């Protein structure tokens, strides 16, 4: 009985060991097969524009067409990262390695990165960084990492921060297209954050397999970047001002009945911190043509806004002035504020009314309120 029980225990132990080694074998097979599965999946999902190798003598960094073609299968990787395929080359900067394998070895003594020559984009200086080796930077695992770096002098000379949309790109020769990864949101750069990049851009295994198309012509590879800088926004600060400084201005026109003037324009004057002019039509305009004087207040800088003002034709004998008020937005062809029928011709020519004395007519404008618009640059 003792001998039989020992044999049963021995059999269970053998089965356990056998199952353990089978499990280890399956895990290792899956781990080593994963990069090749991902490669095949990527090749199937990307848009195939034209099969075939890169044409001899034509560099993929050159602009061969101004028309871009969206990928037939745009794969959304997350809420903010998108993967696309296009035919348009990088528009900002492009780096071509004659040998990806050789460059991977050369950069080991340079922090495992290749840093491009400085280039300009959006008025700022940048460099393009390519990390071709595994786990460089730390956390990248088996992926190529791509970064851009802004020159910190940009923040000293221009502004405290810069926003830019960044797209990282690599060339695929088998389809003559460009593989692109980008984040949909603009990236913020400042004195303490000068770099931005994709830690896991594309598996290094693709650049070791000529069949993937990402290495071609004996080991060449191409990486690029698009940088679109967001210009600082301009704001308008609009206020309504009623307590106007120097609100009343007088204007006299001598020799009013002599000559044939279509219009009279005053000298520029200041009121409320703005420059203005008055313009008189002695023969009238619009419905006042041929029967009344027309008077307008104009902005010397051609501003548009809301204005409240009073016009007066001065009675030089009894101070029994004619007064009319205008309020609103510009209502004249000169972009001004005014009254078509300010005073009839008959009243002007009547000596007893006192509006025309010694062939001089006098006007007064009182600017009571207006909107002021100031531009604010961020």
mmCIF file of C-alpha atoms in Angstrom:
data_model
loop_
_atom_site.group_PDB
_atom_site.id
_atom_site.type_symbol
_atom_site.label_atom_id
_atom_site.label_comp_id
_atom_site.label_asym_id
_atom_site.label_seq_id
_atom_site.Cartn_x
_atom_site.Cartn_y
_atom_site.Cartn_z
ATOM 1 C CA UNK A 1 0.000 0.000 0.000
ATOM 2 C CA UNK A 2 2.837 2.362 0.865
ATOM 3 C CA UNK A 3 4.550 1.749 -2.498
ATOM 4 C CA UNK A 4 1.404 2.433 -4.548
ATOM 5 C CA UNK A 5 0.684 5.751 -2.761
ATOM 6 C CA UNK A 6 4.227 6.972 -3.460
ATOM 7 C CA UNK A 7 3.813 6.289 -7.150
ATOM 8 C CA UNK A 8 0.639 8.385 -7.285
ATOM 9 C CA UNK A 9 2.379 11.352 -5.641
ATOM 10 C CA UNK A 10 5.239 11.105 -8.076
ATOM 11 C CA UNK A 11 2.862 11.203 -11.058
ATOM 12 C CA UNK A 12 1.148 14.383 -9.812
ATOM 13 C CA UNK A 13 4.495 16.137 -9.461
ATOM 14 C CA UNK A 14 5.471 15.260 -13.015
ATOM 15 C CA UNK A 15 2.203 16.576 -14.382
ATOM 16 C CA UNK A 16 2.641 19.860 -12.457
ATOM 17 C CA UNK A 17 6.190 20.390 -13.799
ATOM 18 C CA UNK A 18 5.088 19.589 -17.346
ATOM 19 C CA UNK A 19 2.204 22.101 -17.191
ATOM 20 C CA UNK A 20 4.482 24.818 -15.769
ATOM 21 C CA UNK A 21 6.985 24.516 -18.643
ATOM 22 C CA UNK A 22 4.147 24.532 -21.199
ATOM 23 C CA UNK A 23 2.804 27.789 -19.737
ATOM 24 C CA UNK A 24 6.265 29.423 -19.858
ATOM 25 C CA UNK A 25 6.696 28.337 -23.481
ATOM 26 C CA UNK A 26 3.332 29.851 -24.531
ATOM 27 C CA UNK A 27 4.083 33.183 -22.794
ATOM 28 C CA UNK A 28 7.470 33.479 -24.531
ATOM 29 C CA UNK A 29 5.969 32.699 -27.950
ATOM 30 C CA UNK A 30 3.349 35.425 -27.502
ATOM 31 C CA UNK A 31 5.956 37.948 -26.303
ATOM 32 C CA UNK A 32 8.312 37.451 -29.257
ATOM 33 C CA UNK A 33 5.498 37.330 -31.794
ATOM 34 C CA UNK A 34 3.875 40.605 -30.666
ATOM 35 C CA UNK A 35 6.065 43.070 -32.665
ATOM 36 C CA UNK A 36 5.482 41.125 -35.868
ATOM 37 C CA UNK A 37 1.762 40.970 -35.237
ATOM 38 C CA UNK A 38 1.699 44.736 -34.684
ATOM 39 C CA UNK A 39 3.690 45.266 -37.853
ATOM 40 C CA UNK A 40 1.276 43.186 -39.894
ATOM 41 C CA UNK A 41 -1.706 44.983 -38.333
ATOM 42 C CA UNK A 42 -0.232 48.411 -39.150
ATOM 43 C CA UNK A 43 0.434 47.385 -42.763
ATOM 44 C CA UNK A 44 -3.161 46.250 -43.133
ATOM 45 C CA UNK A 45 -4.806 49.352 -41.626
ATOM 46 C CA UNK A 46 -2.797 52.045 -43.418
ATOM 47 C CA UNK A 47 -4.045 53.476 -46.670
ATOM 48 C CA UNK A 48 -2.282 51.957 -49.674
ATOM 49 C CA UNK A 49 -1.752 54.684 -52.277
ATOM 50 C CA UNK A 50 0.637 52.894 -54.563
ATOM 51 C CA UNK A 51 2.512 49.639 -54.047
ATOM 52 C CA UNK A 52 6.187 49.566 -54.941
ATOM 53 C CA UNK A 53 9.557 50.773 -53.736
ATOM 54 C CA UNK A 54 10.708 54.381 -53.574
ATOM 55 C CA UNK A 55 11.581 55.741 -56.989
ATOM 56 C CA UNK A 56 15.313 56.018 -57.570
ATOM 57 C CA UNK A 57 16.622 59.593 -57.450
ATOM 58 C CA UNK A 58 13.577 61.109 -55.688
ATOM 59 C CA UNK A 59 14.088 61.888 -52.010
ATOM 60 C CA UNK A 60 11.071 61.488 -49.741
ATOM 61 C CA UNK A 61 11.809 64.845 -48.079
ATOM 62 C CA UNK A 62 11.163 66.674 -51.351
ATOM 63 C CA UNK A 63 7.797 68.269 -52.062
ATOM 64 C CA UNK A 64 6.402 66.192 -54.856
ATOM 65 C CA UNK A 65 2.811 67.284 -54.536
ATOM 66 C CA UNK A 66 0.919 70.068 -52.794
ATOM 67 C CA UNK A 67 -2.155 67.859 -52.415
ATOM 68 C CA UNK A 68 -2.473 65.755 -49.291
ATOM 69 C CA UNK A 69 -4.513 62.582 -49.069
ATOM 70 C CA UNK A 70 -6.160 61.543 -45.825
ATOM 71 C CA UNK A 71 -5.760 57.955 -44.722
ATOM 72 C CA UNK A 72 -8.599 55.646 -45.577
ATOM 73 C CA UNK A 73 -8.293 54.184 -42.102
ATOM 74 C CA UNK A 74 -7.741 56.924 -39.551
ATOM 75 C CA UNK A 75 -7.193 55.127 -36.283
ATOM 76 C CA UNK A 76 -7.992 57.046 -33.102
ATOM 77 C CA UNK A 77 -5.494 55.908 -30.503
ATOM 78 C CA UNK A 78 -6.937 57.815 -27.550
ATOM 79 C CA UNK A 79 -8.955 60.891 -26.729
ATOM 80 C CA UNK A 80 -6.173 63.179 -27.955
ATOM 81 C CA UNK A 81 -3.677 61.178 -30.073
ATOM 82 C CA UNK A 82 -4.376 60.409 -33.737
ATOM 83 C CA UNK A 83 -2.585 58.163 -36.202
ATOM 84 C CA UNK A 84 -2.921 59.037 -39.884
ATOM 85 C CA UNK A 85 -1.381 58.346 -43.279
ATOM 86 C CA UNK A 86 -0.706 61.073 -45.840
ATOM 87 C CA UNK A 87 1.185 61.668 -49.091
ATOM 88 C CA UNK A 88 2.417 65.182 -48.228
ATOM 89 C CA UNK A 89 5.996 65.334 -46.878
ATOM 90 C CA UNK A 90 6.852 67.159 -43.631
ATOM 91 C CA UNK A 91 6.315 70.888 -44.089
ATOM 92 C CA UNK A 92 8.625 72.154 -41.320
ATOM 93 C CA UNK A 93 11.701 69.953 -41.033
ATOM 94 C CA UNK A 94 12.963 66.583 -42.225
ATOM 95 C CA UNK A 95 15.885 64.338 -41.215
ATOM 96 C CA UNK A 96 17.123 61.479 -43.376
ATOM 97 C CA UNK A 97 19.463 58.802 -42.005
ATOM 98 C CA UNK A 98 21.523 57.056 -44.681
ATOM 99 C CA UNK A 99 21.638 54.117 -42.281
ATOM 100 C CA UNK A 100 19.294 53.767 -39.343
ATOM 101 C CA UNK A 101 21.393 50.941 -37.885
ATOM 102 C CA UNK A 102 24.629 52.937 -38.070
ATOM 103 C CA UNK A 103 23.044 56.046 -36.567
ATOM 104 C CA UNK A 104 21.664 53.941 -33.695
ATOM 105 C CA UNK A 105 25.237 53.031 -32.779
ATOM 106 C CA UNK A 106 26.727 56.497 -33.294
ATOM 107 C CA UNK A 107 24.294 58.262 -30.954
ATOM 108 C CA UNK A 108 25.085 56.016 -27.981
ATOM 109 C CA UNK A 109 27.797 58.466 -26.933
ATOM 110 C CA UNK A 110 25.434 61.425 -27.426
ATOM 111 C CA UNK A 111 22.786 60.529 -24.889
ATOM 112 C CA UNK A 112 21.285 58.018 -27.347
ATOM 113 C CA UNK A 113 19.775 60.822 -29.401
ATOM 114 C CA UNK A 114 20.323 62.624 -32.691
ATOM 115 C CA UNK A 115 19.701 66.392 -32.472
ATOM 116 C CA UNK A 116 19.184 68.275 -35.730
ATOM 117 C CA UNK A 117 20.575 71.626 -36.782
ATOM 118 C CA UNK A 118 18.473 74.582 -35.542
ATOM 119 C CA UNK A 119 15.583 75.587 -37.796
ATOM 120 C CA UNK A 120 12.874 78.244 -37.719
ATOM 121 C CA UNK A 121 9.121 77.709 -37.405
ATOM 122 C CA UNK A 122 6.513 80.312 -36.531
ATOM 123 C CA UNK A 123 9.173 82.897 -35.743
ATOM 124 C CA UNK A 124 10.985 80.694 -33.200
ATOM 125 C CA UNK A 125 14.090 78.506 -33.328
ATOM 126 C CA UNK A 126 13.753 74.750 -32.798
ATOM 127 C CA UNK A 127 15.716 71.500 -32.970
ATOM 128 C CA UNK A 128 14.402 68.029 -33.831
ATOM 129 C CA UNK A 129 15.430 65.071 -31.639
ATOM 130 C CA UNK A 130 15.369 61.399 -32.686
ATOM 131 C CA UNK A 131 15.950 58.597 -30.150
ATOM 132 C CA UNK A 132 16.555 55.380 -32.175
ATOM 133 C CA UNK A 133 17.515 52.988 -29.346
ATOM 134 C CA UNK A 134 15.506 50.889 -26.905
ATOM 135 C CA UNK A 135 14.398 52.441 -23.628
ATOM 136 C CA UNK A 136 15.973 55.784 -24.556
ATOM 137 C CA UNK A 137 14.540 57.958 -23.107
ATOM 138 C CA UNK A 138 13.695 55.824 -20.104
ATOM 139 C CA UNK A 139 10.209 54.395 -20.462
ATOM 140 C CA UNK A 140 10.164 54.247 -24.250
ATOM 141 C CA UNK A 141 10.712 50.496 -24.242
ATOM 142 C CA UNK A 142 11.140 49.166 -27.760
ATOM 143 C CA UNK A 143 9.956 52.338 -29.484
ATOM 144 C CA UNK A 144 11.605 55.126 -31.446
ATOM 145 C CA UNK A 145 10.992 58.443 -29.654
ATOM 146 C CA UNK A 146 10.663 61.806 -31.440
ATOM 147 C CA UNK A 147 10.880 65.223 -29.757
ATOM 148 C CA UNK A 148 11.107 68.912 -30.619
ATOM 149 C CA UNK A 149 12.939 71.491 -28.527
ATOM 150 C CA UNK A 150 12.400 75.250 -28.633
ATOM 151 C CA UNK A 151 15.309 77.635 -28.128
ATOM 152 C CA UNK A 152 14.907 79.162 -24.654
ATOM 153 C CA UNK A 153 16.058 82.560 -25.927
ATOM 154 C CA UNK A 154 12.654 82.768 -27.639
ATOM 155 C CA UNK A 155 11.004 83.361 -24.274
ATOM 156 C CA UNK A 156 13.426 86.114 -23.355
ATOM 157 C CA UNK A 157 13.147 87.981 -26.655
ATOM 158 C CA UNK A 158 9.453 87.489 -27.455
ATOM 159 C CA UNK A 159 7.031 86.250 -24.797
ATOM 160 C CA UNK A 160 6.690 84.019 -21.776
ATOM 161 C CA UNK A 161 5.022 81.070 -23.506
ATOM 162 C CA UNK A 162 4.372 79.613 -26.958
ATOM 163 C CA UNK A 163 1.555 77.335 -28.113
ATOM 164 C CA UNK A 164 2.152 75.052 -31.101
ATOM 165 C CA UNK A 165 0.550 72.061 -32.832
ATOM 166 C CA UNK A 166 3.125 69.313 -33.386
ATOM 167 C CA UNK A 167 2.950 66.402 -35.840
ATOM 168 C CA UNK A 168 5.634 63.695 -35.933
ATOM 169 C CA UNK A 169 6.151 61.873 -39.223
ATOM 170 C CA UNK A 170 8.112 58.986 -40.744
ATOM 171 C CA UNK A 171 8.321 57.790 -44.356
ATOM 172 C CA UNK A 172 7.094 54.397 -45.574
ATOM 173 C CA UNK A 173 8.585 53.424 -48.916
ATOM 174 C CA UNK A 174 6.373 50.435 -49.724
ATOM 175 C CA UNK A 175 3.330 52.694 -50.055
ATOM 176 C CA UNK A 176 5.142 55.999 -50.770
ATOM 177 C CA UNK A 177 3.265 57.602 -47.887
ATOM 178 C CA UNK A 178 4.006 59.223 -44.539
ATOM 179 C CA UNK A 179 2.969 57.753 -41.210
ATOM 180 C CA UNK A 180 1.907 60.508 -38.801
ATOM 181 C CA UNK A 181 1.170 60.724 -35.089
ATOM 182 C CA UNK A 182 -0.074 63.890 -33.442
ATOM 183 C CA UNK A 183 -1.930 65.167 -30.415
ATOM 184 C CA UNK A 184 -5.037 67.146 -31.279
ATOM 185 C CA UNK A 185 -4.382 69.863 -28.694
ATOM 186 C CA UNK A 186 -1.751 72.589 -29.021
ATOM 187 C CA UNK A 187 1.306 72.102 -26.826
ATOM 188 C CA UNK A 188 2.474 74.778 -24.394
ATOM 189 C CA UNK A 189 6.162 75.660 -24.297
ATOM 190 C CA UNK A 190 7.740 77.968 -21.727
ATOM 191 C CA UNK A 191 11.029 78.568 -19.930
ATOM 192 C CA UNK A 192 10.589 75.454 -17.779
ATOM 193 C CA UNK A 193 9.104 73.238 -20.505
ATOM 194 C CA UNK A 194 11.146 73.522 -23.673
ATOM 195 C CA UNK A 195 10.653 69.993 -25.056
ATOM 196 C CA UNK A 196 7.695 67.979 -26.229
ATOM 197 C CA UNK A 197 7.583 64.613 -27.946
ATOM 198 C CA UNK A 198 6.191 61.151 -28.539
ATOM 199 C CA UNK A 199 7.844 58.671 -26.173
ATOM 200 C CA UNK A 200 6.324 55.724 -28.075
ATOM 201 C CA UNK A 201 6.270 56.878 -31.687
ATOM 202 C CA UNK A 202 6.806 53.594 -33.573
ATOM 203 C CA UNK A 203 8.325 50.212 -32.698
ATOM 204 C CA UNK A 204 12.059 49.945 -33.411
ATOM 205 C CA UNK A 205 11.375 46.505 -34.932
ATOM 206 C CA UNK A 206 9.875 48.247 -37.995
ATOM 207 C CA UNK A 207 13.215 49.950 -38.698
ATOM 208 C CA UNK A 208 15.031 46.618 -38.544
ATOM 209 C CA UNK A 209 12.743 44.917 -41.049
ATOM 210 C CA UNK A 210 13.092 46.130 -44.689
ATOM 211 C CA UNK A 211 9.749 44.522 -45.459
ATOM 212 C CA UNK A 212 7.966 47.085 -43.271
ATOM 213 C CA UNK A 213 8.926 49.909 -45.639
ATOM 214 C CA UNK A 214 10.235 52.191 -42.895
ATOM 215 C CA UNK A 215 13.821 51.366 -43.907
ATOM 216 C CA UNK A 216 14.639 51.337 -47.610
ATOM 217 C CA UNK A 217 17.488 51.621 -50.109
ATOM 218 C CA UNK A 218 19.875 49.649 -47.960
ATOM 219 C CA UNK A 219 18.841 50.982 -44.562
ATOM 220 C CA UNK A 220 17.769 54.596 -45.119
ATOM 221 C CA UNK A 221 15.019 56.113 -42.961
ATOM 222 C CA UNK A 222 13.243 59.476 -42.849
ATOM 223 C CA UNK A 223 11.750 61.354 -39.907
ATOM 224 C CA UNK A 224 10.000 64.714 -39.971
ATOM 225 C CA UNK A 225 7.957 67.195 -38.005
ATOM 226 C CA UNK A 226 5.258 69.777 -38.689
ATOM 227 C CA UNK A 227 5.156 72.738 -36.302
ATOM 228 C CA UNK A 228 2.308 75.248 -36.454
ATOM 229 C CA UNK A 229 2.711 78.058 -33.929
ATOM 230 C CA UNK A 230 -0.387 79.768 -32.561
ATOM 231 C CA UNK A 231 -0.064 83.533 -32.823
ATOM 232 C CA UNK A 232 -0.891 85.570 -29.711
ATOM 233 C CA UNK A 233 -4.544 86.547 -29.613
ATOM 234 C CA UNK A 234 -5.734 90.157 -29.745
ATOM 235 C CA UNK A 235 -8.596 91.319 -27.527
ATOM 236 C CA UNK A 236 -10.852 94.332 -27.727
ATOM 237 C CA UNK A 237 -11.773 96.091 -24.500
ATOM 238 C CA UNK A 238 -14.940 98.120 -25.168
ATOM 239 C CA UNK A 239 -16.219 100.720 -22.706
ATOM 240 C CA UNK A 240 -18.964 103.369 -22.783
ATOM 241 C CA UNK A 241 -17.699 106.749 -21.572
ATOM 242 C CA UNK A 242 -20.028 109.574 -20.559
ATOM 243 C CA UNK A 243 -17.884 112.026 -18.620
ATOM 244 C CA UNK A 244 -16.103 113.446 -21.638
ATOM 245 C CA UNK A 245 -13.130 115.732 -21.240
ATOM 246 C CA UNK A 246 -13.367 118.968 -23.325
ATOM 247 C CA UNK A 247 -16.833 118.075 -24.647
ATOM 248 C CA UNK A 248 -17.751 121.360 -26.412
ATOM 249 C CA UNK A 249 -16.064 122.599 -29.597
ATOM 250 C CA UNK A 250 -16.896 125.757 -31.624
ATOM 251 C CA UNK A 251 -16.491 126.115 -35.382
ATOM 252 C CA UNK A 252 -16.995 129.228 -37.446
ATOM 253 C CA UNK A 253 -17.022 129.439 -41.259
ATOM 254 C CA UNK A 254 -16.290 132.928 -42.745
ATOM 255 C CA UNK A 255 -17.366 134.041 -46.230
ATOM 256 C CA UNK A 256 -20.084 131.446 -46.079
ATOM 257 C CA UNK A 257 -22.114 132.703 -49.048
ATOM 258 C CA UNK A 258 -19.068 133.336 -51.257
ATOM 259 C CA UNK A 259 -17.946 130.551 -53.550
ATOM 260 C CA UNK A 260 -19.444 127.239 -54.481
ATOM 261 C CA UNK A 261 -18.383 124.653 -51.888
ATOM 262 C CA UNK A 262 -19.772 121.144 -51.912
ATOM 263 C CA UNK A 263 -18.626 120.711 -48.311
ATOM 264 C CA UNK A 264 -16.574 122.311 -45.519
ATOM 265 C CA UNK A 265 -14.317 120.321 -43.185
ATOM 266 C CA UNK A 266 -13.042 121.670 -39.871
ATOM 267 C CA UNK A 267 -9.550 121.328 -38.483
ATOM 268 C CA UNK A 268 -8.961 118.229 -36.369
ATOM 269 C CA UNK A 269 -9.843 118.715 -32.707
ATOM 270 C CA UNK A 270 -9.545 116.563 -29.590
ATOM 271 C CA UNK A 271 -12.371 115.645 -27.244
ATOM 272 C CA UNK A 272 -12.391 112.831 -24.708
ATOM 273 C CA UNK A 273 -8.953 111.693 -25.825
ATOM 274 C CA UNK A 274 -10.119 111.109 -29.403
ATOM 275 C CA UNK A 275 -9.567 113.139 -32.543
ATOM 276 C CA UNK A 276 -12.558 114.381 -34.533
ATOM 277 C CA UNK A 277 -13.555 116.639 -37.416
ATOM 278 C CA UNK A 278 -16.826 118.334 -38.384
ATOM 279 C CA UNK A 279 -18.094 118.241 -41.945
ATOM 280 C CA UNK A 280 -20.794 120.578 -43.271
ATOM 281 C CA UNK A 281 -22.752 120.199 -46.505
ATOM 282 C CA UNK A 282 -24.066 123.730 -47.332
ATOM 283 C CA UNK A 283 -26.439 122.389 -49.983
ATOM 284 C CA UNK A 284 -27.603 119.441 -47.881
ATOM 285 C CA UNK A 285 -27.416 115.674 -48.531
ATOM 286 C CA UNK A 286 -30.064 113.047 -48.970
ATOM 287 C CA UNK A 287 -33.545 114.292 -48.172
ATOM 288 C CA UNK A 288 -32.059 117.667 -47.174
ATOM 289 C CA UNK A 289 -30.578 118.298 -50.620
ATOM 290 C CA UNK A 290 -31.541 121.813 -51.750
ATOM 291 C CA UNK A 291 -33.430 122.794 -48.583
ATOM 292 C CA UNK A 292 -31.325 122.394 -45.425
ATOM 293 C CA UNK A 293 -27.786 122.341 -44.057
ATOM 294 C CA UNK A 294 -26.366 118.914 -43.153
ATOM 295 C CA UNK A 295 -23.727 118.561 -40.421
ATOM 296 C CA UNK A 296 -21.699 115.488 -39.391
ATOM 297 C CA UNK A 297 -19.196 114.524 -36.737
ATOM 298 C CA UNK A 298 -16.443 112.233 -38.042
ATOM 299 C CA UNK A 299 -13.736 110.210 -36.390
ATOM 300 C CA UNK A 300 -10.326 111.420 -37.588
ATOM 301 C CA UNK A 301 -9.005 107.855 -37.334
ATOM 302 C CA UNK A 302 -12.079 106.377 -39.048
ATOM 303 C CA UNK A 303 -13.242 104.535 -35.919
ATOM 304 C CA UNK A 304 -16.680 102.982 -35.706
ATOM 305 C CA UNK A 305 -18.608 103.131 -32.477
ATOM 306 C CA UNK A 306 -21.601 104.446 -30.591
ATOM 307 C CA UNK A 307 -21.747 108.241 -30.164
ATOM 308 C CA UNK A 308 -24.114 110.632 -28.403
ATOM 309 C CA UNK A 309 -23.717 114.314 -29.356
ATOM 310 C CA UNK A 310 -25.576 117.591 -29.797
ATOM 311 C CA UNK A 311 -25.225 119.977 -32.771
ATOM 312 C CA UNK A 312 -26.045 123.661 -32.448
ATOM 313 C CA UNK A 313 -26.331 126.451 -34.983
ATOM 314 C CA UNK A 314 -25.424 129.572 -33.008
ATOM 315 C CA UNK A 315 -27.795 132.531 -32.919
ATOM 316 C CA UNK A 316 -25.200 135.334 -32.831
ATOM 317 C CA UNK A 317 -27.771 137.956 -31.793
ATOM 318 C CA UNK A 318 -30.074 136.510 -29.092
ATOM 319 C CA UNK A 319 -28.470 133.130 -28.387
ATOM 320 C CA UNK A 320 -31.659 131.434 -29.539
ATOM 321 C CA UNK A 321 -29.672 128.505 -30.920
ATOM 322 C CA UNK A 322 -31.016 125.656 -33.037
ATOM 323 C CA UNK A 323 -30.092 122.357 -31.396
ATOM 324 C CA UNK A 324 -30.470 118.773 -32.547
ATOM 325 C CA UNK A 325 -29.162 115.581 -30.958
ATOM 326 C CA UNK A 326 -27.693 112.516 -32.620
ATOM 327 C CA UNK A 327 -27.222 109.177 -30.859
ATOM 328 C CA UNK A 328 -26.271 105.780 -32.263
ATOM 329 C CA UNK A 329 -23.863 104.094 -34.641
ATOM 330 C CA UNK A 330 -22.398 105.739 -37.782
ATOM 331 C CA UNK A 331 -25.133 106.822 -40.167
ATOM 332 C CA UNK A 332 -23.266 108.627 -42.938
ATOM 333 C CA UNK A 333 -21.276 107.551 -45.957
ATOM 334 C CA UNK A 334 -18.162 109.052 -44.334
ATOM 335 C CA UNK A 335 -18.650 106.744 -41.329
ATOM 336 C CA UNK A 336 -19.877 109.589 -39.135
ATOM 337 C CA UNK A 337 -22.722 110.736 -36.921
ATOM 338 C CA UNK A 338 -24.900 113.647 -37.962
ATOM 339 C CA UNK A 339 -28.148 115.310 -38.961
ATOM 340 C CA UNK A 340 -29.331 115.675 -42.550
ATOM 341 C CA UNK A 341 -31.814 118.471 -41.846
ATOM 342 C CA UNK A 342 -30.027 120.593 -39.295
ATOM 343 C CA UNK A 343 -31.518 123.984 -40.264
ATOM 344 C CA UNK A 344 -33.511 125.161 -43.329
ATOM 345 C CA UNK A 345 -31.862 127.499 -45.826
ATOM 346 C CA UNK A 346 -34.616 130.058 -45.237
ATOM 347 C CA UNK A 347 -33.732 130.392 -41.545
ATOM 348 C CA UNK A 348 -30.039 130.783 -42.334
ATOM 349 C CA UNK A 349 -30.676 133.549 -44.864
ATOM 350 C CA UNK A 350 -33.126 135.429 -42.600
ATOM 351 C CA UNK A 351 -31.041 138.266 -41.016
ATOM 352 C CA UNK A 352 -33.441 138.558 -38.092
ATOM 353 C CA UNK A 353 -32.630 135.024 -36.937
ATOM 354 C CA UNK A 354 -28.978 135.912 -36.334
ATOM 355 C CA UNK A 355 -27.467 132.703 -37.774
ATOM 356 C CA UNK A 356 -25.478 134.462 -40.492
ATOM 357 C CA UNK A 357 -23.754 137.654 -39.318
ATOM 358 C CA UNK A 358 -21.112 139.393 -41.469
ATOM 359 C CA UNK A 359 -21.228 136.315 -43.699
ATOM 360 C CA UNK A 360 -20.035 134.135 -40.794
ATOM 361 C CA UNK A 361 -21.951 131.100 -39.604
ATOM 362 C CA UNK A 362 -21.066 129.412 -36.326
ATOM 363 C CA UNK A 363 -21.625 125.878 -35.072
ATOM 364 C CA UNK A 364 -21.108 124.092 -31.820
ATOM 365 C CA UNK A 365 -20.820 120.380 -31.110
ATOM 366 C CA UNK A 366 -21.092 118.852 -27.656
ATOM 367 C CA UNK A 367 -19.842 115.270 -27.439
ATOM 368 C CA UNK A 368 -21.750 113.705 -24.555
ATOM 369 C CA UNK A 369 -20.750 110.020 -24.723
ATOM 370 C CA UNK A 370 -19.094 107.420 -26.934
ATOM 371 C CA UNK A 371 -17.755 103.872 -26.916
ATOM 372 C CA UNK A 372 -13.998 103.422 -26.646
ATOM 373 C CA UNK A 373 -12.232 100.328 -27.951
ATOM 374 C CA UNK A 374 -8.722 99.401 -26.811
ATOM 375 C CA UNK A 375 -6.742 96.511 -28.273
ATOM 376 C CA UNK A 376 -5.053 94.140 -25.821
ATOM 377 C CA UNK A 377 -2.257 91.899 -27.062
ATOM 378 C CA UNK A 378 -1.540 88.726 -25.115
#
